[in-house]
XYZ file of C-alpha atoms in Angstrom:
216
model
C 144.323 -21.552 236.038
C 141.159 -20.580 237.970
C 139.471 -23.924 237.233
C 142.550 -25.821 238.399
C 142.560 -23.908 241.687
C 138.846 -24.598 242.262
C 139.366 -28.297 241.565
C 142.080 -28.445 244.223
C 139.857 -26.617 246.734
C 136.915 -28.952 246.013
C 139.166 -31.893 246.893
C 139.963 -30.364 250.270
C 143.216 -28.707 249.459
C 145.955 -29.518 251.950
C 143.776 -29.451 255.095
C 144.349 -33.162 255.771
C 148.101 -32.624 256.042
C 147.533 -29.791 258.518
C 145.235 -32.036 260.661
C 148.101 -34.451 261.137
C 150.076 -31.680 262.833
C 147.459 -29.571 264.642
C 143.653 -29.666 264.400
C 143.403 -26.004 265.406
C 145.697 -24.905 262.609
C 143.777 -27.182 260.243
C 140.533 -25.313 261.016
C 142.267 -21.986 260.375
C 143.575 -23.375 257.110
C 140.069 -24.496 256.167
C 138.727 -20.971 256.735
C 141.493 -19.518 254.564
C 140.674 -21.922 251.729
C 136.948 -21.171 252.009
C 137.616 -17.441 251.694
C 139.821 -18.141 248.686
C 137.087 -20.212 247.060
C 134.530 -17.430 247.633
C 136.910 -14.968 246.014
C 137.512 -17.212 243.003
C 133.826 -17.925 242.397
C 132.673 -14.347 242.963
C 132.680 -11.425 240.503
C 136.125 -10.952 238.999
C 137.684 -7.512 238.482
C 137.820 -6.236 234.947
C 141.139 -6.957 233.249
C 143.507 -4.026 233.409
C 144.856 -2.657 230.174
C 148.567 -2.002 230.150
C 149.495 1.535 229.243
C 151.328 1.777 225.960
C 154.654 3.586 226.267
C 154.497 7.088 224.841
C 157.002 8.162 222.199
C 159.049 11.230 223.148
C 160.839 11.862 219.865
C 160.181 14.823 217.570
C 159.159 13.759 214.057
C 161.521 14.674 211.226
C 161.035 14.265 207.492
C 163.601 13.124 204.966
C 165.290 16.254 203.655
C 165.096 18.231 206.906
C 168.338 20.101 207.623
C 169.065 20.770 211.295
C 171.540 23.289 212.684
C 173.072 21.916 215.894
C 174.853 23.865 218.636
C 177.403 22.583 221.130
C 177.875 23.811 224.716
C 181.266 25.137 223.581
C 179.737 27.340 220.885
C 180.384 25.204 217.800
C 177.749 24.697 215.125
C 177.155 21.764 212.797
C 174.540 20.674 210.285
C 172.856 17.306 209.872
C 170.443 16.323 207.106
C 167.802 13.606 207.530
C 168.365 10.979 204.813
C 166.072 8.199 206.036
C 164.381 6.502 208.968
C 164.878 3.374 211.016
C 162.290 1.540 213.170
C 162.409 2.855 216.724
C 160.846 2.309 220.127
C 158.022 2.234 221.130
C 156.787 0.042 218.302
C 155.485 2.078 215.390
C 157.859 5.011 215.857
C 160.733 5.868 213.543
C 164.171 7.238 214.339
C 165.597 9.780 211.893
C 168.818 8.707 210.179
C 171.070 11.719 209.599
C 174.354 12.615 207.953
C 176.669 15.067 209.716
C 178.045 17.387 207.040
C 181.604 18.556 206.552
C 180.889 22.282 206.929
C 183.220 25.179 207.655
C 181.213 27.582 209.806
C 182.047 31.133 208.690
C 179.046 32.629 210.458
C 176.615 32.309 207.548
C 174.348 29.357 206.854
C 175.178 27.297 203.759
C 173.086 27.115 200.599
C 170.613 24.356 199.841
C 172.969 23.102 197.144
C 175.772 22.795 199.693
C 173.555 20.839 202.090
C 172.597 18.502 199.244
C 176.164 17.830 198.088
C 178.571 18.302 201.029
C 180.394 15.139 202.128
C 179.164 13.425 205.289
C 181.720 12.914 208.019
C 183.728 9.725 207.543
C 185.164 7.347 210.114
C 188.006 4.856 210.232
C 186.540 2.952 213.198
C 187.089 -0.759 212.670
C 186.849 -3.925 214.735
C 190.035 -6.009 214.526
C 189.297 -9.256 212.689
C 191.225 -12.008 210.954
C 188.599 -12.063 208.196
C 189.819 -8.824 206.645
C 193.341 -7.668 205.920
C 194.745 -4.241 205.235
C 194.302 -0.803 206.795
C 191.015 0.324 208.388
C 188.279 1.212 205.930
C 187.275 4.845 205.647
C 183.480 5.017 205.433
C 180.663 7.534 205.826
C 179.358 7.566 209.395
C 175.563 7.926 209.558
C 173.611 8.326 212.782
C 170.271 6.878 213.888
C 168.903 9.330 216.466
C 166.699 7.805 219.167
C 164.859 9.495 222.026
C 164.957 7.279 225.116
C 163.020 9.621 227.414
C 161.414 13.050 227.485
C 164.519 14.789 228.816
C 166.528 13.718 225.760
C 164.020 14.958 223.171
C 165.052 17.445 220.507
C 164.455 21.060 221.569
C 165.491 24.631 220.766
C 168.562 24.372 222.995
C 169.897 21.561 220.810
C 169.238 23.129 217.429
C 166.804 24.368 214.796
C 165.418 23.108 211.499
C 166.873 25.507 208.915
C 165.625 23.900 205.684
C 163.299 21.200 204.392
C 163.167 19.006 201.288
C 166.934 18.943 200.800
C 167.452 16.415 197.954
C 170.093 14.277 199.606
C 170.103 10.468 199.236
C 171.933 8.457 201.906
C 175.606 7.712 201.324
C 174.916 3.978 201.501
C 172.693 1.238 202.861
C 172.484 2.223 206.522
C 170.479 -0.895 207.374
C 173.734 -2.805 206.836
C 175.916 -0.316 208.653
C 177.674 -2.052 211.526
C 181.257 -1.534 212.649
C 182.213 -4.801 210.932
C 180.093 -4.777 207.759
C 178.634 -2.417 205.192
C 179.877 0.451 203.054
C 178.713 2.934 205.692
C 178.669 2.789 209.475
C 175.478 3.533 211.408
C 175.795 4.720 215.011
C 172.872 5.001 217.431
C 172.949 8.296 219.347
C 170.665 10.806 221.074
C 170.284 14.432 219.996
C 172.248 15.784 222.959
C 175.179 13.557 222.027
C 176.000 15.718 219.000
C 176.701 18.781 221.136
C 179.064 16.845 223.388
C 180.759 15.185 220.409
C 181.338 18.492 218.617
C 183.470 19.714 221.528
C 185.657 16.584 221.514
C 188.966 16.019 219.641
C 187.410 13.041 217.827
C 185.061 15.395 215.969
C 187.950 17.413 214.536
C 189.813 14.199 213.708
C 186.852 12.941 211.675
C 186.611 16.288 209.903
C 190.288 16.079 208.930
C 189.829 12.494 207.761
C 186.843 13.523 205.641
C 188.683 16.460 204.066
C 191.521 14.176 203.040
C 189.401 11.439 201.471
C 186.257 13.000 199.992
C 184.926 15.480 197.490
C 181.522 17.167 197.235
C 178.803 15.039 195.668
C 177.866 15.714 192.075
C-alpha cells in the first residue's frame, strides 16, 4: 500500500488536474503531496498491538455444586456437568444442570446432588418434520459472562460442594430447540435468580416431577 502511494506521488499525483482549474490551488496541492511523501518515506510508528479482550467469568470445575439465590428468597442448586467453548477465545463456559430440589431449609446430600433429576422442558419449535406432542427433555444451561457486571459473585450464590459425580443428561453439544435429546440454553448467572421467581420455573418443576425419577 505504501509503495503504491509513493509511485503515484512520484508521477505527480493529481497536480496537473488542479493546474487546469487554478494554478494557485495546484501549488497548494503540490505542497500537500510533498508533505505526504515526506511522511511516507520517514520513520514509521511502531505497529500497535490490539488489546486482547479480558475474560470476566469465574472458572468452575466439573462436579462443582452451586447454591443459587433469587431476589424473592428462593434457592436452587445447579451442578457443573461440562464445559463449552466461550468468548474470548480460549475461555470455557460451564454447562450446568438445574436440579429438581425441594428446599426444606437444609442443604441436600452429595448423593442427592449426583442423582436428582435435572429440570425438564417441553419447549419446541413448530415444524412439519416432526409429528406428535412436544418432547419433554432435560434443559441444560451454558452460562456465559458477557461483562464484568454479570460475573458470578456472592450475591448470586455459593459453591457448596465439589467433585459431585454427575454425568450430563445427554449430548449438550447437540442441544438446540429443534434437535437433540437435551436442550441447551445460553444464559448468564444473574438470569437464574430472575427465572426462579417466574411462573415458568414452577411449571418446569411440575413437569419434571411428573416425568422423571432420580438417577440410579
